[in-house]
Coordinates of C-alpha atoms in Angstrom, one line a residue:
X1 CA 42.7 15.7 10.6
X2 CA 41.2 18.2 13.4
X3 CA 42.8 21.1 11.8
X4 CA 40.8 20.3 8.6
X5 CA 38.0 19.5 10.3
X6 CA 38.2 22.7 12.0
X7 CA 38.8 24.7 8.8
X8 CA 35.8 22.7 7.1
X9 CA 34.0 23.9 10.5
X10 CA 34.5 27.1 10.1
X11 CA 34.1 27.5 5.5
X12 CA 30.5 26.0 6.6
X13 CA 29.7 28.4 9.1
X14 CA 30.8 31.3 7.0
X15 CA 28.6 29.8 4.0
X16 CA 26.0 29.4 6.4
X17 CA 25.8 33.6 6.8
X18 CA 26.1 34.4 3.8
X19 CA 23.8 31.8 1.8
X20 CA 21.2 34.5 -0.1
X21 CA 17.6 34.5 0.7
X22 CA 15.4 31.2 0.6
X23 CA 13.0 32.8 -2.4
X24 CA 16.7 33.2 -4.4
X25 CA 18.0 29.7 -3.8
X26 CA 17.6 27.2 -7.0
X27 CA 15.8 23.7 -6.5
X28 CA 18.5 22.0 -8.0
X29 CA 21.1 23.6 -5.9
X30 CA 20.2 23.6 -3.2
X31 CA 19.3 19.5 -3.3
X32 CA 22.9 19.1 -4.5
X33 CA 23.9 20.9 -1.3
X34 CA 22.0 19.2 0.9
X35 CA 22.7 15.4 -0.9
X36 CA 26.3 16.6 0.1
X37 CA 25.8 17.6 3.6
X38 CA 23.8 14.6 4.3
X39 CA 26.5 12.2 2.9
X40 CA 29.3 14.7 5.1
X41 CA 27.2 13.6 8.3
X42 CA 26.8 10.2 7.4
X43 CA 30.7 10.3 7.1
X44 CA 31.0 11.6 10.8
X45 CA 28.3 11.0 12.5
X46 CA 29.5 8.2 14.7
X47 CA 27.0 5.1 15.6
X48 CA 25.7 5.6 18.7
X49 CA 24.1 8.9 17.6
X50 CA 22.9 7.7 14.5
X51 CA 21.3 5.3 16.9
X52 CA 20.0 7.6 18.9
X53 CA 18.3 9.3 16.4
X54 CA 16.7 6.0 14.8
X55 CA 15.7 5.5 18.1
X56 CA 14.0 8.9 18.9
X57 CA 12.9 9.6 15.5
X58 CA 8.8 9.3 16.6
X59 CA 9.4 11.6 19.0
X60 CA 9.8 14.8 16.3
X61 CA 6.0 14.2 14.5
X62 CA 4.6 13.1 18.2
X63 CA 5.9 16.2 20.0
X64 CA 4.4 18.4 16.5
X65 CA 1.6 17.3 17.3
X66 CA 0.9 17.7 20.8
X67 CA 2.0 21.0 20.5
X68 CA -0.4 21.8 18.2
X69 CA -2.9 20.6 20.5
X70 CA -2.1 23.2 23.2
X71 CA -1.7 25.8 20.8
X72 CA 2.0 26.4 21.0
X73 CA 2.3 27.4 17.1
X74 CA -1.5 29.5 17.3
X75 CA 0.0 31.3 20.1
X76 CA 3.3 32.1 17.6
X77 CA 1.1 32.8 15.0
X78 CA -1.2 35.1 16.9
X79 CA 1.6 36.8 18.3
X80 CA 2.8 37.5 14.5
X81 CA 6.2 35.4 14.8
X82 CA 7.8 37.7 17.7
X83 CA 9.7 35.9 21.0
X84 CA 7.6 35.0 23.5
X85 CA 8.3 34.3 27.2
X86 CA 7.5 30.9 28.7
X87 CA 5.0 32.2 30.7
X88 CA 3.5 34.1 27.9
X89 CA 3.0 30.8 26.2
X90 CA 1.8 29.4 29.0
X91 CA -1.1 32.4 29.3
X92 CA -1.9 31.8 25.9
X93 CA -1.9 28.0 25.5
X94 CA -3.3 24.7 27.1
X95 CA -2.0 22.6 29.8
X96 CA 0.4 23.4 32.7
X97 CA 3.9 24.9 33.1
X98 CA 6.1 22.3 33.4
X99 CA 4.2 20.6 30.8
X100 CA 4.6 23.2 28.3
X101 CA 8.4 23.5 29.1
X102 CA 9.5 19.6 28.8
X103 CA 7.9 20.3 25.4
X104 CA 9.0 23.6 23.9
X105 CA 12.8 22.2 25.1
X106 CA 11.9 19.3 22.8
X107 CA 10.9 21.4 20.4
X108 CA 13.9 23.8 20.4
X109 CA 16.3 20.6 20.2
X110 CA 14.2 19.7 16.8
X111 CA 14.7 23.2 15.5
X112 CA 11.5 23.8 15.3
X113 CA 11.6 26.5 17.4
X114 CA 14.5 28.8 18.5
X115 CA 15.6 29.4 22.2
X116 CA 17.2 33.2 22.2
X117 CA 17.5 32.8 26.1
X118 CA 16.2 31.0 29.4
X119 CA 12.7 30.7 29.1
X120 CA 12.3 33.2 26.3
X121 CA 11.5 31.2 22.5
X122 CA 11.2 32.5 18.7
X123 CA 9.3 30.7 16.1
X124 CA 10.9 29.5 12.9
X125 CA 9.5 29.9 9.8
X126 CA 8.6 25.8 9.9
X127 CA 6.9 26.8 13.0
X128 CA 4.3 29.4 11.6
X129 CA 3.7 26.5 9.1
X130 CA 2.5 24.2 11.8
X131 CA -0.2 26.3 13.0
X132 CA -3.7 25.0 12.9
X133 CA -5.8 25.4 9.8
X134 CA -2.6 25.4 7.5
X135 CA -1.8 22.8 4.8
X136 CA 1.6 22.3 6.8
X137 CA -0.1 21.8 10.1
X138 CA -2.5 19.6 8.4
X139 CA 0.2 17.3 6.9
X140 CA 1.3 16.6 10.7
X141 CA -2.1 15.5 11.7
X142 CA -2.8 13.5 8.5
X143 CA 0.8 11.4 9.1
X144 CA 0.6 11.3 12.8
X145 CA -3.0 9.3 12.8
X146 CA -1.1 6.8 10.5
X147 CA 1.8 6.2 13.3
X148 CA -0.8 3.3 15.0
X149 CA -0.5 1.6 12.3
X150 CA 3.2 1.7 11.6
X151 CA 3.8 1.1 15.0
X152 CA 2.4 -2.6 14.4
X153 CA 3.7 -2.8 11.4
X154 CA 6.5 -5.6 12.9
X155 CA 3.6 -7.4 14.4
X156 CA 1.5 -7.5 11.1
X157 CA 4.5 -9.4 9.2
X158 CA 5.2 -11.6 12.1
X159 CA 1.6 -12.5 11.6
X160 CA 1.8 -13.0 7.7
X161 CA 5.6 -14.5 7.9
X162 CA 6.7 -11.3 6.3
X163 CA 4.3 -11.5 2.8
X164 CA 4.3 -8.0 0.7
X165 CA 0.4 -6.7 1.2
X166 CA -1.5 -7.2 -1.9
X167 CA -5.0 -6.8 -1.1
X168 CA -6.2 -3.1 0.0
X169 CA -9.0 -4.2 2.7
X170 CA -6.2 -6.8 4.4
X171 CA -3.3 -4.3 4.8
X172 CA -1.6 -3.7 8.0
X173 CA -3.9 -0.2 8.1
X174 CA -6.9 -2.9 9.0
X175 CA -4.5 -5.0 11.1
X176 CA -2.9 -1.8 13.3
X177 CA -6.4 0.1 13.8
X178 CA -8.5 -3.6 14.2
X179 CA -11.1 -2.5 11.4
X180 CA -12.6 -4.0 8.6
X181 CA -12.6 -0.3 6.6
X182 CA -10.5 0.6 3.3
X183 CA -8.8 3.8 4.5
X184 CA -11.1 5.6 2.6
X185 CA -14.0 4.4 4.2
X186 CA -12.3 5.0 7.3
X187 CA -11.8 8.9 6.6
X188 CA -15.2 9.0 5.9
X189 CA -15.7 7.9 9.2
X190 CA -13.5 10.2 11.0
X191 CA -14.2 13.8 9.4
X192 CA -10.9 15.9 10.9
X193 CA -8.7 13.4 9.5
X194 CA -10.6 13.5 6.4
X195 CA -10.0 17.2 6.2
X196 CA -6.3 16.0 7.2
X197 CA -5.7 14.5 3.8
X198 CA -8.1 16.3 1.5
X199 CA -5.7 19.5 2.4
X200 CA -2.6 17.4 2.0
X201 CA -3.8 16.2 -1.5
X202 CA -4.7 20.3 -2.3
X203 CA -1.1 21.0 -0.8
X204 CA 0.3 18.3 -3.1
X205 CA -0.3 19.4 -6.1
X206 CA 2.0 22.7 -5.4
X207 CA 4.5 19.8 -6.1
X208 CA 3.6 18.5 -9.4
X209 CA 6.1 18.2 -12.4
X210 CA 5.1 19.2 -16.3
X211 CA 1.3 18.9 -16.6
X212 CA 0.5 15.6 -19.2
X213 CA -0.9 17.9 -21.4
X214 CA 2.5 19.8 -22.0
X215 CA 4.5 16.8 -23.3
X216 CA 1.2 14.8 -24.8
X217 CA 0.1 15.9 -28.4
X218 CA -3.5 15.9 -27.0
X219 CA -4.9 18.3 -30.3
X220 CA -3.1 15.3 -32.5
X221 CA -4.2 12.1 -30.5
X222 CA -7.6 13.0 -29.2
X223 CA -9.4 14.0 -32.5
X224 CA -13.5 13.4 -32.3
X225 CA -16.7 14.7 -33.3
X226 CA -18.7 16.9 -30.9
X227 CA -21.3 15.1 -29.7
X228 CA -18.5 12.2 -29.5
X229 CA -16.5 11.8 -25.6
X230 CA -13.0 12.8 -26.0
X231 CA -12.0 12.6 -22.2
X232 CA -13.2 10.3 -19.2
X233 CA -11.2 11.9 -16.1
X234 CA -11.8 8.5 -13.5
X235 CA -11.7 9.4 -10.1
X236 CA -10.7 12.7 -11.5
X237 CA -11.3 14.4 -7.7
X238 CA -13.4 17.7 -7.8
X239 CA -12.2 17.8 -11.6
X240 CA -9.3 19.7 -11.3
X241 CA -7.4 18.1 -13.9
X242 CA -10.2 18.1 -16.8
X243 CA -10.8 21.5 -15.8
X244 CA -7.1 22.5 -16.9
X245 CA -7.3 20.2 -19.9
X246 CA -10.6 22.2 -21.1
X247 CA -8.7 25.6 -20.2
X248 CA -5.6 24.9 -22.2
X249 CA -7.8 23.6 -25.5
X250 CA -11.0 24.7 -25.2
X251 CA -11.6 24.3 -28.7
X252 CA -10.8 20.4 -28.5
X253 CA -13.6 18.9 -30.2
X254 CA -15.6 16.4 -28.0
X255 CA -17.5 16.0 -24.4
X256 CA -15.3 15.9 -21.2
X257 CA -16.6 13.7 -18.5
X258 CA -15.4 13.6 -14.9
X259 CA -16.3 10.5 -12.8
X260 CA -16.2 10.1 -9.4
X261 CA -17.8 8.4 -6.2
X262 CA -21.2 10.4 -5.1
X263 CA -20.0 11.8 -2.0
X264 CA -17.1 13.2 -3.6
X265 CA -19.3 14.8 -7.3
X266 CA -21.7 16.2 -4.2
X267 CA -19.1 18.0 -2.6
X268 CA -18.4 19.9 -6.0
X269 CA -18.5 23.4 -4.8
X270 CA -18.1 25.4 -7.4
X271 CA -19.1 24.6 -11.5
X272 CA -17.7 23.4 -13.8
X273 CA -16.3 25.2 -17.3
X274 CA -18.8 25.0 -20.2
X275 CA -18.2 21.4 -21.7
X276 CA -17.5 19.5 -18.6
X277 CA -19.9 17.0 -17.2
X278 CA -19.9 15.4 -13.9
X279 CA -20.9 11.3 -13.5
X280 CA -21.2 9.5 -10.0
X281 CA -19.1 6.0 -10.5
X282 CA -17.8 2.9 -9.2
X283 CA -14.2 2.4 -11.1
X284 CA -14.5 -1.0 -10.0
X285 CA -17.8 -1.3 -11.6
X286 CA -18.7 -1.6 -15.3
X287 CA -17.7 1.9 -16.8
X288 CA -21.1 3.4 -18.5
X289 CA -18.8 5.3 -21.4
X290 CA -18.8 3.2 -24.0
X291 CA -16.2 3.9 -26.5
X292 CA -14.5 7.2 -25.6
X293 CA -11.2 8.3 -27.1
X294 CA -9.1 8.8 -23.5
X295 CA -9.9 7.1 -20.3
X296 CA -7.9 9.3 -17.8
X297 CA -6.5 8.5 -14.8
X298 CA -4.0 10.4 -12.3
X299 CA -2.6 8.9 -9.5
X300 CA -5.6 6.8 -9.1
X301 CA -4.3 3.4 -9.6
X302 CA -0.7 3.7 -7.0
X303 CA -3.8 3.8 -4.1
X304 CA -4.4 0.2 -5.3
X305 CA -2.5 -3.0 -5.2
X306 CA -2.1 -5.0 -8.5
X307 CA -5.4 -7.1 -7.2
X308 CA -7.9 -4.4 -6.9
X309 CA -6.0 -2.5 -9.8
X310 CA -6.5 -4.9 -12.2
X311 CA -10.2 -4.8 -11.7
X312 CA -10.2 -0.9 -12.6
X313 CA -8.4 -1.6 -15.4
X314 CA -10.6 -4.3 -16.5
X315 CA -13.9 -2.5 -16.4
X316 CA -12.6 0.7 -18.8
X317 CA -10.8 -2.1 -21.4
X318 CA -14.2 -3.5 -21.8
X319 CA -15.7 0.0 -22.5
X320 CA -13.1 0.6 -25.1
X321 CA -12.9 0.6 -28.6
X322 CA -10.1 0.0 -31.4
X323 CA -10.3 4.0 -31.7
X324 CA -9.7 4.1 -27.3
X325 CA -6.6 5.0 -25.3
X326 CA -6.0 4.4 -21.9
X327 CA -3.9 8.0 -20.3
X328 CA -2.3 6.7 -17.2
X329 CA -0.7 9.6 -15.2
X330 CA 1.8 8.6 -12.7
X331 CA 5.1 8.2 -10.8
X332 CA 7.8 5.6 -11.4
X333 CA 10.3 5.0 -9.1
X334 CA 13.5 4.5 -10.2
X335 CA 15.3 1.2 -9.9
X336 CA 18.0 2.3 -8.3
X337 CA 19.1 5.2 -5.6
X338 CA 15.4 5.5 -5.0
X339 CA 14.7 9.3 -3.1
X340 CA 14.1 9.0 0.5
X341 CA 11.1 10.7 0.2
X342 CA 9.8 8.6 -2.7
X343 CA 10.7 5.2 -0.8
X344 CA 9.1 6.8 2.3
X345 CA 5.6 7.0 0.3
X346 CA 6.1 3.7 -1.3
X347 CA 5.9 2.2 2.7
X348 CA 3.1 4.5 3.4
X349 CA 1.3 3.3 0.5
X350 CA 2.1 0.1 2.1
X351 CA 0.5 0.5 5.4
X352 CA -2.4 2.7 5.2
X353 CA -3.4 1.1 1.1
X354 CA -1.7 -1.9 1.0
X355 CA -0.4 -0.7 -2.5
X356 CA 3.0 0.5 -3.7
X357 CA 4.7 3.1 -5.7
X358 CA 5.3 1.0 -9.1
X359 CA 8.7 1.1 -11.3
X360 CA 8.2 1.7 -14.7
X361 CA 8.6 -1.9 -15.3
X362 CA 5.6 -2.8 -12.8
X363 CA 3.6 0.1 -14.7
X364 CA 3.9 -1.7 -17.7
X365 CA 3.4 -5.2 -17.0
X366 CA 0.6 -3.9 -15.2
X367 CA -1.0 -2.9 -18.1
X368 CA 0.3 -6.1 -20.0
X369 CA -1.5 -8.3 -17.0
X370 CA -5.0 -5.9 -17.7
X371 CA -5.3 -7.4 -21.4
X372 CA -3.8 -4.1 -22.9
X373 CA -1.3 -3.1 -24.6
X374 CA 1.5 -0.3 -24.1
X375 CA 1.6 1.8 -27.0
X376 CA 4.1 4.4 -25.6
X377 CA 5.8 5.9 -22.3
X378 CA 5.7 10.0 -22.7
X379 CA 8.0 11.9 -20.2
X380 CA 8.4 15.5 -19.1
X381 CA 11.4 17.4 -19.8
X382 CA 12.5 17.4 -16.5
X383 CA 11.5 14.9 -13.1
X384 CA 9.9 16.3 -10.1
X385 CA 8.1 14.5 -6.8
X386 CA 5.0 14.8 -8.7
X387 CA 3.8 13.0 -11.4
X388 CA 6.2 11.9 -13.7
X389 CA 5.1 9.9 -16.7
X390 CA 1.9 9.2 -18.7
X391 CA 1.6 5.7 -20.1
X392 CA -0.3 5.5 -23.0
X393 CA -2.3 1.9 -23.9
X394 CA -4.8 0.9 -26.2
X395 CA -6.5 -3.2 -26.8
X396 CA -4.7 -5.5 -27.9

């Protein structure tokens, strides 16, 4: 056994210098590579380091974040990614010596930065990420100001004798931060961590699978006259979704309407294409469009549980007609082998919502629950981390 760990040892170092560049690497393969190596450590990692490392697993995003508070990756960035001296860190960042050294060592055991000798550090890649100002560094800050909340997670199903949420404004977020605010209100509240997520939502969309509009015969299915309302975008954002759909077909016969809360149709920087109007709205109140062909929403309804969800739902199947469909754009977990990274947002939607990612299953009786019914389930060719299905409904 230790000679073929040691030759398995050494055929993964020698892959490991001669892998080609990052930009050449394909998605696919490399996730098959890395599902292997993660089930190769799970095979030899023994338990008391996998306990450590449940153990110590705060620690990472924590010591991320303080060191974006001093300025450790600003300093890297500044210096245009080149070593750096402990005491030129130290000239060109907040907070004391010793300080700045228990926290670069913790930072160099993350791998977050690289220790070339004593007291003399290199920056990876990650780390010029983490700077402040950048969609990566902003994804620490957004999931660090959640950790109160998980941290009393345990205490908040103790409290409730372990009951799934199901009400967005009593969630453990309103529990662990001792407020009676949705989340949303709460960003409102608290404008750098509203900037927090508005960049993470911006930096999600890098993410997304096949666009709706690529798999859905919109030109067939969403046929009206022009002074008629083709497309209701519902908390469509700063509209850019309806702005896409009016790019690809802007021939599509019909107004385009994007409806959203005030604040968020005031922040509108830019205008909108030719066609596109813009509609301050409630979703939980009754939906002014009478009679439009689509009602539009993308990932709208997973920041709801089924209670508040069903009210949206109700207001736009009492603006519909027997000519209406309801466009749900979405992700479905799977029912088995869930991705770590989907189960991980499926508990964040848990904490900070009180909602959940949905199965396909749960989509659909969702919809079932609402009064409508499911007319079809449309799919991309191939499944991403971003949206990954568009259920199609109409009355019943």
């Amino acid at each position: 056994m230790t000679s073929t760990l040691k030759t398995l040892t050494d055929n993964i170092l020698s892959a490991v210098s001669s892998l080609p560049k990052p930009e050449d690497l394909k998605d696919d393969e490399r996730m098959r590579l890395l599902d292997a190596l993660d089930k190769l450590r799970i095979a030899l990692e023994p338990p008391t380091v996998s306990i450590q490392n449940l153990c110590f697993g705060a620690h990472t995003i924590t010591v991320v974040r303080v060191a974006q508070g001093m300025g450790i990756f600003d300093a890297f960035v500044a210096g245009q990614g080149l070593e750096m001296t402990l005491s030129n860190l130290h000239e060109n960042t907040r907070g004391d010596e010793l300080l700045l050294r228990r926290v670069v060592r913790l930072l160099c055991s993350s791998n977050v930065i690289e220790e070339v000798e004593t007291d003399r550090f290199k920056p990876t890649p990650l780390a010029m990420m983490f700077a402040n100002g950048l969609p990566p560094g902003d994804a620490i800050k957004h999931f660090y100001a959640q950790m109160p909340v998980t941290a009393r997670l345990y205490q908040y199903f103790e409290r409730t004798g372990y009951k799934n949420p199901e009400d967005a404004y009593n969630s453990p977020f309103q529990f662990g931060l001792n407020t009676n605010d949705h989340y949303f209100e709460w960003l409102k509240r608290n404008p750098e961590d509203q900037q927090a997520f508005n960049s993470v939502m911006t930096m999600g969309r890098t993410y997304r699978s096949e666009e709706w509009y690529k798999f859905y015969p919109v030109e067939q299915r969403l046929q009206v006259k022009d002074t008629e309302v083709v497309l209701v975008d519902i908390g469509g954002g700063i509209g850019h979704d309806i702005s896409e759909v009016k790019a690809q077909f802007p021939n599509l016969p019909g107004r385009m309407i994007l409806q959203e809360l005030p604040h968020v149709i005031d922040s509108i920087q830019q205008p909108l294409a030719s066609g596109i109007e813009t509609l301050k709205h409630d979703m939980f109140t009754e939906q002014p469009i009478k009679g439009a062909k689509a009602y539009y929403m993308r990932t709208v309804l997973h920041d709801w549980p089924n209670k508040q969800a069903l009210v949206a739902l109700t207001r736009i199947r009492e603006a519909m007609t027997r000519d209406s469909v309801l466009l749900l754009n979405e992700n479905a977990l799977p029912l088995n082998n869930v991705p770590k990274y989907s189960a991980h947002l499926d508990f964040t939607m848990m904490e900070i919502l009180g909602s959940l990612e949905r199965t396909e299953r749960q989509w659909v009786d969702l919809i079932t629950e609402s009064g409508l019914k499911l007319i079809k389930i449309w799919k991309p060719s191939t499944q991403t981390f971003g949206s990954n299905l568009l259920l199609e409904a109409a009355l019943t």
